[in-house]
mmCIF file of C-alpha atoms and ligand atoms in Angstrom:
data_model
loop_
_atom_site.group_PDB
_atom_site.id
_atom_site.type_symbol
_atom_site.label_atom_id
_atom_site.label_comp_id
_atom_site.label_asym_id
_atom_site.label_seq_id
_atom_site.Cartn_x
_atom_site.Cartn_y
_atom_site.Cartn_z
ATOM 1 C CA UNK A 1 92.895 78.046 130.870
ATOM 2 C CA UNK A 2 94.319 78.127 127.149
ATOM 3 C CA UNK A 3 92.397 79.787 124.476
ATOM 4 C CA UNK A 4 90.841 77.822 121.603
ATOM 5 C CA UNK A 5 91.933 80.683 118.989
ATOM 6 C CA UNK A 6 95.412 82.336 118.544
ATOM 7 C CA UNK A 7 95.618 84.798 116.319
ATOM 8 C CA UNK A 8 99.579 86.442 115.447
ATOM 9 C CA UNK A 9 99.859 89.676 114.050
ATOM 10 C CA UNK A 10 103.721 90.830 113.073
ATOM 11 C CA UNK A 11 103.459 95.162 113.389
ATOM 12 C CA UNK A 12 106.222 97.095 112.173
ATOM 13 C CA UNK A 13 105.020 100.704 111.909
ATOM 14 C CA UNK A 14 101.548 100.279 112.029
ATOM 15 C CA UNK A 15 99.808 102.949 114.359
ATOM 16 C CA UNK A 16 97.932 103.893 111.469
ATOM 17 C CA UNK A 17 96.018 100.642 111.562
ATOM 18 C CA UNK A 18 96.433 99.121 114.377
ATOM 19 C CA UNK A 19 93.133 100.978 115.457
ATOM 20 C CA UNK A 20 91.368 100.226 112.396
ATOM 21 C CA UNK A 21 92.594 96.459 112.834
ATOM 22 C CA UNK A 22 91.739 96.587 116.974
ATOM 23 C CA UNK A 23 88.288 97.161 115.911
ATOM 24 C CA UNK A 24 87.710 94.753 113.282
ATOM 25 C CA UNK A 25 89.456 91.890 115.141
ATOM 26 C CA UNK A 26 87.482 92.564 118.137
ATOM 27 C CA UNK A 27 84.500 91.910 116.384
ATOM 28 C CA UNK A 28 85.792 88.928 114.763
ATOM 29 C CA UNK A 29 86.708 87.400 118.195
ATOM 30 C CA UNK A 30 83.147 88.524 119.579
ATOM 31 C CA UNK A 31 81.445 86.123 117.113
ATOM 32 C CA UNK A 32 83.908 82.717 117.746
ATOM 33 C CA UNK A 33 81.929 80.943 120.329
ATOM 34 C CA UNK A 34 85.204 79.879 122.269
ATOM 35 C CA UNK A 35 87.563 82.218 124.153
ATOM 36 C CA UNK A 36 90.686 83.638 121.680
ATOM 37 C CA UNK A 37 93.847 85.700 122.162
ATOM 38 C CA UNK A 38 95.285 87.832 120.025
ATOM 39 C CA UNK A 39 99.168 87.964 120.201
ATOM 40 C CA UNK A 40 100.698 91.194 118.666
ATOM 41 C CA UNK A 41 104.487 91.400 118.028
ATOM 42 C CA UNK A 42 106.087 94.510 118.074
ATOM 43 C CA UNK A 43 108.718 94.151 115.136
ATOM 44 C CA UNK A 44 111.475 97.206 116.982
ATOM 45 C CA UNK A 45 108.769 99.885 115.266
ATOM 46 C CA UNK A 46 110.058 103.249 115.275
ATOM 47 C CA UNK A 47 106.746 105.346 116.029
ATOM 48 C CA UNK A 48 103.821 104.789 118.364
ATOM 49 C CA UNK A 49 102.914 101.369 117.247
ATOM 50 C CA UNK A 50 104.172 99.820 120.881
ATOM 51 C CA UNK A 51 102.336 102.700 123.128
ATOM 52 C CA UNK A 52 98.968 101.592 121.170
ATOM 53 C CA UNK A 53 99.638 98.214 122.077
ATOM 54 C CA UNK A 54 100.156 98.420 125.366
ATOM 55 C CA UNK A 55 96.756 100.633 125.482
ATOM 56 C CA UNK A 56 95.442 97.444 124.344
ATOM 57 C CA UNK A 57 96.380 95.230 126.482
ATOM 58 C CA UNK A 58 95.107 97.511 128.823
ATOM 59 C CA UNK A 59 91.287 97.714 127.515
ATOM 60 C CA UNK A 60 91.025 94.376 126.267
ATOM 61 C CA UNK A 61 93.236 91.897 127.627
ATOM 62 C CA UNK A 62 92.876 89.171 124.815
ATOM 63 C CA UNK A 63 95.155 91.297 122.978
ATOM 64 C CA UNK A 64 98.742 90.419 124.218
ATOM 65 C CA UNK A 65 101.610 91.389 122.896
ATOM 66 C CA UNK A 66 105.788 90.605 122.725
ATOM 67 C CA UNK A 67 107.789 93.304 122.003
ATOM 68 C CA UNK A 68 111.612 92.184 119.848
ATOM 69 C CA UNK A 69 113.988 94.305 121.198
ATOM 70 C CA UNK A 70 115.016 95.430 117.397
ATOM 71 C CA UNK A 71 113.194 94.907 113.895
ATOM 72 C CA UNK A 72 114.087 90.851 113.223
ATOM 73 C CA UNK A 73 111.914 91.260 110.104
ATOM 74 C CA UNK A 74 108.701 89.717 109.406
ATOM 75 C CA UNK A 75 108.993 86.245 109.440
ATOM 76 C CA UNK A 76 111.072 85.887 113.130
ATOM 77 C CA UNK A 77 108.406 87.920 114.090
ATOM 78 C CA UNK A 78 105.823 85.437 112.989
ATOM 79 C CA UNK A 79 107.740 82.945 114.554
ATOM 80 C CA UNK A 80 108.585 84.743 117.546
ATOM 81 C CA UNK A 81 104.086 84.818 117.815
ATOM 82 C CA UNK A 82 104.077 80.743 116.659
ATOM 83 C CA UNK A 83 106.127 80.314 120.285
ATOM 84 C CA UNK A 84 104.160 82.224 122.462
ATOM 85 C CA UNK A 85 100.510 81.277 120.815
ATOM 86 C CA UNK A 86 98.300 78.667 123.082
ATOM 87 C CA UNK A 87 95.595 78.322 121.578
ATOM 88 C CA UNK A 88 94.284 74.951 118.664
ATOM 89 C CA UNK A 89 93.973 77.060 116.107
ATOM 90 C CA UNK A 90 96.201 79.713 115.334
ATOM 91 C CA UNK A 91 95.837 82.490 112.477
ATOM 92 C CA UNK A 92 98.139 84.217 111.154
ATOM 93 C CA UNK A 93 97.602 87.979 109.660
ATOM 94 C CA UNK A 94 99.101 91.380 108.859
ATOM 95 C CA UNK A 95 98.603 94.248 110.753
ATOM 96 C CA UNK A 96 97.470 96.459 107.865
ATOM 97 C CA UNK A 97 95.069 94.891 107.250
ATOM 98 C CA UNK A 98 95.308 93.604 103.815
ATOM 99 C CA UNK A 99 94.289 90.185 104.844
ATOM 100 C CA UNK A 100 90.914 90.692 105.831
ATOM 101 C CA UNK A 101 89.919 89.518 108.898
ATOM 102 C CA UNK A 102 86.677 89.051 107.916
ATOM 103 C CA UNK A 103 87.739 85.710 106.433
ATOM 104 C CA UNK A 104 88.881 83.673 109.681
ATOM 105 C CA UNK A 105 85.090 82.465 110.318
ATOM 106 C CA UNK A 106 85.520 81.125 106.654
ATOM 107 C CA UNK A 107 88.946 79.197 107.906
ATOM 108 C CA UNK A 108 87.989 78.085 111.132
ATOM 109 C CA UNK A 109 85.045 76.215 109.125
ATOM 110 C CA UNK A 110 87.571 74.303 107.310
ATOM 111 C CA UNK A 111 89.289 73.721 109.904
ATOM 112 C CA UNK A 112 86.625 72.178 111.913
ATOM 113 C CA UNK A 113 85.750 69.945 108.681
ATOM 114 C CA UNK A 114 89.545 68.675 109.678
ATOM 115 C CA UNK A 115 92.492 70.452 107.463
ATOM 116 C CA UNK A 116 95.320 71.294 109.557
ATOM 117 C CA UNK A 117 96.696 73.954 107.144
ATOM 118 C CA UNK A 118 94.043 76.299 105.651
ATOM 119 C CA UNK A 119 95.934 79.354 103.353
ATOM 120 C CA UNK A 120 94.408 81.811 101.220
ATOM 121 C CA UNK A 121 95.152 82.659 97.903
ATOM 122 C CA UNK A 122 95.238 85.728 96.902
ATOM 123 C CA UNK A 123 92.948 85.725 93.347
ATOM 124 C CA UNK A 124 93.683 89.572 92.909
ATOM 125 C CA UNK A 125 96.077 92.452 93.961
ATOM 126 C CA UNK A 126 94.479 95.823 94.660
ATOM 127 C CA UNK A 127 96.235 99.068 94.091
ATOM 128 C CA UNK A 128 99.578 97.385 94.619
ATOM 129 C CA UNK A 129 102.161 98.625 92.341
ATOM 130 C CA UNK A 130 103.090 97.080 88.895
ATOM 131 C CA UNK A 131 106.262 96.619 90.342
ATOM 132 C CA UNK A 132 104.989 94.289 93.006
ATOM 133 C CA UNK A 133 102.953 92.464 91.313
ATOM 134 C CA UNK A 134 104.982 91.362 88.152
ATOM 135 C CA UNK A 135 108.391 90.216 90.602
ATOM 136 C CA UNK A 136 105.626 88.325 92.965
ATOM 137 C CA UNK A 137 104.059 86.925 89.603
ATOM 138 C CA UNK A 138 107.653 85.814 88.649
ATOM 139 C CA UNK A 139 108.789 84.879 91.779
ATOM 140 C CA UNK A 140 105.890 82.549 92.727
ATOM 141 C CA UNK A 141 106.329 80.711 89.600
ATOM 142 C CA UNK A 142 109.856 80.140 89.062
ATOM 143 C CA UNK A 143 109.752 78.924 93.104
ATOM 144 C CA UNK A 144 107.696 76.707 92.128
ATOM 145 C CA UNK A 145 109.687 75.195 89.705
ATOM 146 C CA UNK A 146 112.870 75.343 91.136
ATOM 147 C CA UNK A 147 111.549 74.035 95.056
ATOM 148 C CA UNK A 148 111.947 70.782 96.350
ATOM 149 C CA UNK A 149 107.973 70.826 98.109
ATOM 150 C CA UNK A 150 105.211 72.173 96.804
ATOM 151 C CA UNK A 151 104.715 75.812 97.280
ATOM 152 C CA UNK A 152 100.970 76.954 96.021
ATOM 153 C CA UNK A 153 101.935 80.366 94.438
ATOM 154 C CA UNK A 154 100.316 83.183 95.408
ATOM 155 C CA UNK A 155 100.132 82.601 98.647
ATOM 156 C CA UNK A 156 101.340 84.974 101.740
ATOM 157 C CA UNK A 157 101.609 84.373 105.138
ATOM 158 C CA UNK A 158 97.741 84.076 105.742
ATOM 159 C CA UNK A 159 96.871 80.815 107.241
ATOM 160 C CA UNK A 160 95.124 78.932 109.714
ATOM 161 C CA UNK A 161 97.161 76.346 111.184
ATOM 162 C CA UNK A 162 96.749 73.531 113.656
ATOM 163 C CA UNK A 163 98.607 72.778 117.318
ATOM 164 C CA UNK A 164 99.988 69.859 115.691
ATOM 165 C CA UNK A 165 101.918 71.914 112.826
ATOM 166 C CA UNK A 166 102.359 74.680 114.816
ATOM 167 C CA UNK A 167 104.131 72.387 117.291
ATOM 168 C CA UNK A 168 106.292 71.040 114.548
ATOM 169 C CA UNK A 169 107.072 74.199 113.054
ATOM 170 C CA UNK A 170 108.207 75.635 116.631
ATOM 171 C CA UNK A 171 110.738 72.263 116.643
ATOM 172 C CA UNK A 172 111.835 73.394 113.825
ATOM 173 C CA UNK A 173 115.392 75.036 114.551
ATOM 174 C CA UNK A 174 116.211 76.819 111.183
ATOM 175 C CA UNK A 175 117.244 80.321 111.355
ATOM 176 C CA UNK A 176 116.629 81.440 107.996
ATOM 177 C CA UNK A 177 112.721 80.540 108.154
ATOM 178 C CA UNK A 178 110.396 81.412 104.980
ATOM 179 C CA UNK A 179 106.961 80.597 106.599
ATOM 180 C CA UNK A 180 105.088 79.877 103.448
ATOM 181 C CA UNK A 181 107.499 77.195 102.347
ATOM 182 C CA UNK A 182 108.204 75.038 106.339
ATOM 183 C CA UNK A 183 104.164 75.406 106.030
ATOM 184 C CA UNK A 184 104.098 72.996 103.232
ATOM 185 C CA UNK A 185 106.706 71.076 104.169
ATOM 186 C CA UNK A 186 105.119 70.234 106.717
ATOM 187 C CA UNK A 187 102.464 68.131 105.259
ATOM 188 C CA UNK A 188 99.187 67.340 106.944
ATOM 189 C CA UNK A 189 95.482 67.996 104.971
ATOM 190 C CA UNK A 190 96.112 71.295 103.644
ATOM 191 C CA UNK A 191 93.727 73.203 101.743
ATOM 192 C CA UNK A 192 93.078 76.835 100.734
ATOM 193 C CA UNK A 193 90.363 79.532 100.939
ATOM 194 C CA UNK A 194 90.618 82.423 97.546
ATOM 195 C CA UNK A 195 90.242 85.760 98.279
ATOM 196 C CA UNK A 196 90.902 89.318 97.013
ATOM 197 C CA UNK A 197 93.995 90.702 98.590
ATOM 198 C CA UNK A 198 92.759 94.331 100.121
ATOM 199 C CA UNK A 199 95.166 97.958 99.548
ATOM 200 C CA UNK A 200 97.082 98.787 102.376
ATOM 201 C CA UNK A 201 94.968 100.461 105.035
ATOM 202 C CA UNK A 202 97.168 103.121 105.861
ATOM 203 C CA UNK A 203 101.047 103.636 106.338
ATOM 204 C CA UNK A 204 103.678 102.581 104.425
ATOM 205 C CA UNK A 205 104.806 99.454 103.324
ATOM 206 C CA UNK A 206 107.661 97.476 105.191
ATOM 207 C CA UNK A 207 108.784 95.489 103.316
ATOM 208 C CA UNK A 208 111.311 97.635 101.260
ATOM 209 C CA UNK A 209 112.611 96.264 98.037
ATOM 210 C CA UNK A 210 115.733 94.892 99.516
ATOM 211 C CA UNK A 211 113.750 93.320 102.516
ATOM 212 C CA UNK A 212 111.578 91.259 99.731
ATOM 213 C CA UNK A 213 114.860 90.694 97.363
ATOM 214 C CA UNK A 214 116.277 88.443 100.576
ATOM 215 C CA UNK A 215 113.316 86.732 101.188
ATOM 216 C CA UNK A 216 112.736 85.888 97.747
ATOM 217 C CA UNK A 217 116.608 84.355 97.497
ATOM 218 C CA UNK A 218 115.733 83.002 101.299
ATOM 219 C CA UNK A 219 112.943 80.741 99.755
ATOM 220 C CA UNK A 220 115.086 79.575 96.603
ATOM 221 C CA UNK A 221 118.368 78.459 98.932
ATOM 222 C CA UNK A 222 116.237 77.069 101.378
ATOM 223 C CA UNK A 223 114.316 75.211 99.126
ATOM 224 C CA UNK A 224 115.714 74.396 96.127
ATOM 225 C CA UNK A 225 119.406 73.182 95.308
ATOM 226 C CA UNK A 226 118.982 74.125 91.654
ATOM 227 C CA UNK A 227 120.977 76.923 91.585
ATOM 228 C CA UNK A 228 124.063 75.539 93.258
ATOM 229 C CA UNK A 229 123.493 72.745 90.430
ATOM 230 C CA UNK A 230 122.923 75.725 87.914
ATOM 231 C CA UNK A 231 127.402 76.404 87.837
ATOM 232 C CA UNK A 232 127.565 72.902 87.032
ATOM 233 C CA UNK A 233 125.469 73.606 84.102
ATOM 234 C CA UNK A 234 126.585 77.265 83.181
ATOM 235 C CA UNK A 235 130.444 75.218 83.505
ATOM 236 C CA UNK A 236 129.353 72.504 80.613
ATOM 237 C CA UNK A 237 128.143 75.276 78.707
ATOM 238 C CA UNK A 238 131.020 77.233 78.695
ATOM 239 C CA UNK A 239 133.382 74.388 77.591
ATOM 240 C CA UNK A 240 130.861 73.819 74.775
ATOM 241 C CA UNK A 241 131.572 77.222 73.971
ATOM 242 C CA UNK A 242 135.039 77.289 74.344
ATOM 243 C CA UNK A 243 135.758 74.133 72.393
ATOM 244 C CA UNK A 244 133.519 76.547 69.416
ATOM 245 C CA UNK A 245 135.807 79.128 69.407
ATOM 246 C CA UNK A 246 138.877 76.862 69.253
ATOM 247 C CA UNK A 247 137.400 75.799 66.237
ATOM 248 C CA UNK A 248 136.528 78.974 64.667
ATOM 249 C CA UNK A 249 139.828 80.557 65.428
ATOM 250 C CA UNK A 250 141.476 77.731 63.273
ATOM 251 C CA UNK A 251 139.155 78.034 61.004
ATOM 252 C CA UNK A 252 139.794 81.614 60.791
ATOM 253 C CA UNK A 253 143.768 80.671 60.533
ATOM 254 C CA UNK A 254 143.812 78.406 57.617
ATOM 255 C CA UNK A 255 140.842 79.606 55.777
ATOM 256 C CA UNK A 256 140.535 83.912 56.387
ATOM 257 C CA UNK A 257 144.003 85.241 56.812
ATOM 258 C CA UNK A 258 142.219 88.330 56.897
ATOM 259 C CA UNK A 259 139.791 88.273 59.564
ATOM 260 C CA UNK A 260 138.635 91.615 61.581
ATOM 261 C CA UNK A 261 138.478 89.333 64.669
ATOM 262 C CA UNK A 262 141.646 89.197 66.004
ATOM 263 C CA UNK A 263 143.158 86.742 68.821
ATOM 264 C CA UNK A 264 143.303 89.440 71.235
ATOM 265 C CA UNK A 265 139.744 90.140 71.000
ATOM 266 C CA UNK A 266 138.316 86.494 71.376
ATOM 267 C CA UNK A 267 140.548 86.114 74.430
ATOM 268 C CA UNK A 268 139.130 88.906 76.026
ATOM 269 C CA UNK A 269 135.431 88.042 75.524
ATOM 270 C CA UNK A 270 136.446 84.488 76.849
ATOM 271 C CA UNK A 271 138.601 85.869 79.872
ATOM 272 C CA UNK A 272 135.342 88.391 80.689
ATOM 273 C CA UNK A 273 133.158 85.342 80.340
ATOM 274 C CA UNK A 274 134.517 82.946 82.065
ATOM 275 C CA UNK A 275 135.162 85.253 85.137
ATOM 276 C CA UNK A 276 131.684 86.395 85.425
ATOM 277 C CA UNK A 277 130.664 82.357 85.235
ATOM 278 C CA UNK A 278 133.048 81.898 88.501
ATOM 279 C CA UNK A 279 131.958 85.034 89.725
ATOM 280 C CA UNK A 280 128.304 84.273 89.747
ATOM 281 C CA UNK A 281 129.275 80.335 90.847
ATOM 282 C CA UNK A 282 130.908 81.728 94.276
ATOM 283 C CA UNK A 283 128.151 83.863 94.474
ATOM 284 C CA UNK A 284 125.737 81.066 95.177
ATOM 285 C CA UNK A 285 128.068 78.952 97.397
ATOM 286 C CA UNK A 286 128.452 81.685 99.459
ATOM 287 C CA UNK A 287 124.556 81.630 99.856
ATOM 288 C CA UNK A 288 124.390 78.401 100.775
ATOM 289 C CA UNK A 289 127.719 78.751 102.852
ATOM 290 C CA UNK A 290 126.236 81.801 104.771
ATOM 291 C CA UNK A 291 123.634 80.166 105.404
ATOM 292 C CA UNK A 292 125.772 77.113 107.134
ATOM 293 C CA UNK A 293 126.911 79.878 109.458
ATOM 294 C CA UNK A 294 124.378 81.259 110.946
ATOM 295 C CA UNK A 295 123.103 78.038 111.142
ATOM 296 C CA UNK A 296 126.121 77.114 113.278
ATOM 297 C CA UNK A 297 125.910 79.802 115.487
ATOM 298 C CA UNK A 298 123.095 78.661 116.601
ATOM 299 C CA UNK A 299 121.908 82.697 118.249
ATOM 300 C CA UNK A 300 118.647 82.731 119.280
ATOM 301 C CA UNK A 301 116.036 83.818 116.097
ATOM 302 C CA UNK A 302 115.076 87.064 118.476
ATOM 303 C CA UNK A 303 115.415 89.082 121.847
ATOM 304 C CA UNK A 304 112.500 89.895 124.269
ATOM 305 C CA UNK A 305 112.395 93.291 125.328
ATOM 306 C CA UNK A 306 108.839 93.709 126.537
ATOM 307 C CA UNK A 307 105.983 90.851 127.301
ATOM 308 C CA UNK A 308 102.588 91.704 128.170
ATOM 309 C CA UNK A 309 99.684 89.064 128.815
ATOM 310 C CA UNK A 310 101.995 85.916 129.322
ATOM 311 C CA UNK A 311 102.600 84.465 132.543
ATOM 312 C CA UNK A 312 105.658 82.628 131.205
ATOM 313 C CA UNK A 313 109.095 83.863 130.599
ATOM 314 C CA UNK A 314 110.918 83.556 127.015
ATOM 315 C CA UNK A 315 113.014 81.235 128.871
ATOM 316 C CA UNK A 316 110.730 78.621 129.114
ATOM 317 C CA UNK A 317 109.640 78.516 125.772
ATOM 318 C CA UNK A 318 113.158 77.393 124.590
HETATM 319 N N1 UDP B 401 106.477 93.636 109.110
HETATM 320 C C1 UDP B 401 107.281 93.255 110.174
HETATM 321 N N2 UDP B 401 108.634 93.503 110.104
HETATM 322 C C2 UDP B 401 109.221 94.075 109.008
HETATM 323 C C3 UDP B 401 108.391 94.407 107.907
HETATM 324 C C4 UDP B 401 107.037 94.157 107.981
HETATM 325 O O1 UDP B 401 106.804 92.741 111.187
HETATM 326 O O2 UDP B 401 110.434 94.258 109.017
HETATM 327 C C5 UDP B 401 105.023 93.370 109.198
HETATM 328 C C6 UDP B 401 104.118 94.547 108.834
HETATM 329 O O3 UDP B 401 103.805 95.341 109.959
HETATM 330 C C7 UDP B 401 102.883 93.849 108.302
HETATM 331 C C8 UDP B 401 103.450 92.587 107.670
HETATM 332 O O4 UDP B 401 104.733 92.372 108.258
HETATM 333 O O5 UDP B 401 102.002 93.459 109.349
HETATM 334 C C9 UDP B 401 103.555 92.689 106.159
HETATM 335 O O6 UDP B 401 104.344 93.803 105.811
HETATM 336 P P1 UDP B 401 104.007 94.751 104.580
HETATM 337 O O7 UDP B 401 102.570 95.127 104.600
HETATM 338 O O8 UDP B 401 104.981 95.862 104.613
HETATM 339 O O9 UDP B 401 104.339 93.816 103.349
HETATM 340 P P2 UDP B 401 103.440 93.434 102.094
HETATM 341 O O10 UDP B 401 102.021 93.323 102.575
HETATM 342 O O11 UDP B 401 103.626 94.515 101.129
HETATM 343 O O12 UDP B 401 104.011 92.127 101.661
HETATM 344 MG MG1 MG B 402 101.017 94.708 103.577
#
């Protein structure tokens, strides 16, 4: 029989607290009155993280796990837990426990008033670095300007969603997937639940700079066609400014004979310009373009190495 509850929880170099997050999710799934499974993905960690959670598996059978034969990165692995969850209602959370999993009870009550999408948004950072929290600050905003949906900022990957949207999301054949933004796509009722986004409980974070840097751009190309429209723009703007300098060089002809600036000098600052402007134009088509191509390719999002607690091969889920 299926569970009611599936709960997904990407690890990548966790064993720190997966313990810590064994203990508090147990409890959590003690209190639901139906019968829950809790699907942990092995993102290709490179310490103990998979030993622990086949130890799991072993004491408590709810907790099943898929282990990707390399790191795919967060959000395949997310995905890679959307195709294997059975249950109605399916949470997602991070392993280290900065979403607290104290909340689901709070999530599953919306979702038994009827929302199909519950998120939670975070209201406050703790001891996250400056760093972090100005380029999220930035980020969230500007995507929301520049998206085609409607992305509620400050929100991560915490959510409750529904069978029917998780369905449609697992349809969904995209290989460059940012979560947050096919989850409002989507549609349905959606609603959110504000909460106070806990320190990391142990470990390190990772989600490096350059890992966050291609998610970020991820979410803008996938959602937004601004900046391919943005050369267009830059390209007006630079004949504006090169039909200004025809004028002030005759100006400077017929009126200053003597002018410091001389013809070689405006010609460079034009040349140097007007490069950079194609530079950063081909830049962005060959986001989109790259995008095209793995799109083509059509590879599978991840590889299986290691399934516990299924009876069903990866083959069947595709
Ligand atoms: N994670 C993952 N693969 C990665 C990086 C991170 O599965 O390549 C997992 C990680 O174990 C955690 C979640 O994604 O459960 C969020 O990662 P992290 O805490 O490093 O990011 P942050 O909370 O700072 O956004
Ligand atoms: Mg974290």
């Amino acid at each position: 029989m299926n569970p009611k509850y599936s709960f997904i929880v990407p690890v990548y170099n966790e064993e720190k607290s997966l313990p810590e997050l064994y203990r508090r999710m147990q409890i959590v799934m003690d209190k639901l009155e139906e019968p829950a499974e809790l699907i942990l993905i092995n993102d290709g960690s490179r310490d103990r993280s998979l030993q622990l959670l086949r130890d799991f598996h072993d004491k408590d059978p709810r907790f099943c796990y898929l282990g990707l034969a390399r790191n795919f990165g967060h959000q395949i692995a997310v995905t890679a837990g959307l195709n294997f969850a059975r249950g109605e209602c399916i949470v997602i959370l991070d392993a280290d426990l900065q979403d607290p999993p104290e909340l689901i009870p709070q999530m599953v009550e919306k979702w038994q008033q009827g929302y199909q999408v519950v998120y939670a948004q975070r209201t406050l950072r703790h001891k996250e670095r400056w760093g972090k929290r100005v380029t999220a600050y930035v980020f969230y905003r500007l995507l929301n300007r520049l998206a085609d949906v409607d992305i509620p900022t400050d929100t991560g990957d915490f959510c409750l969603i529904d069978r029917q949207v998780v369905n449609i999301l697992n349809s969904m054949p995209e290989r460059n997937r940012y979560i947050r933004g096919l989850r409002s796509w989507v549609g349905f009722r959606q609603t959110s639940i504000r909460f106070e986004r806990d320190p990391r409980f142990a470990g390190e974070v990772g989600y490096t700079f350059s890992k966050s840097l291609a998610l970020a751009v991820n979410a803008l190309v996938s959602f937004s066609k601004v900046p391919l429209r943005l050369s267009t723009y830059v390209g007006l703007f630079a004949a504006a400014m090169a039909i200004l300098m025809g004028l002030l060089v005759l100006y400077w002809r017929l009126f200053l004979p003597h002018s410091p600036l001389t013809n070689f000098t405006i010609i460079l600052v034009a040349i140097f310009f007007l490069g950079a402007v194609q530079l950063v134009s081909i830049g962005i088509l060959g986001e989109y373009i790259g995008r095209i191509y793995e799109e083509v390719k059509g590879r599978p999002l991840y590889t299986l190495a290691e399934v516990r607690g299924f009876t069903c091969h990866q083959s069947d889920k595709f």
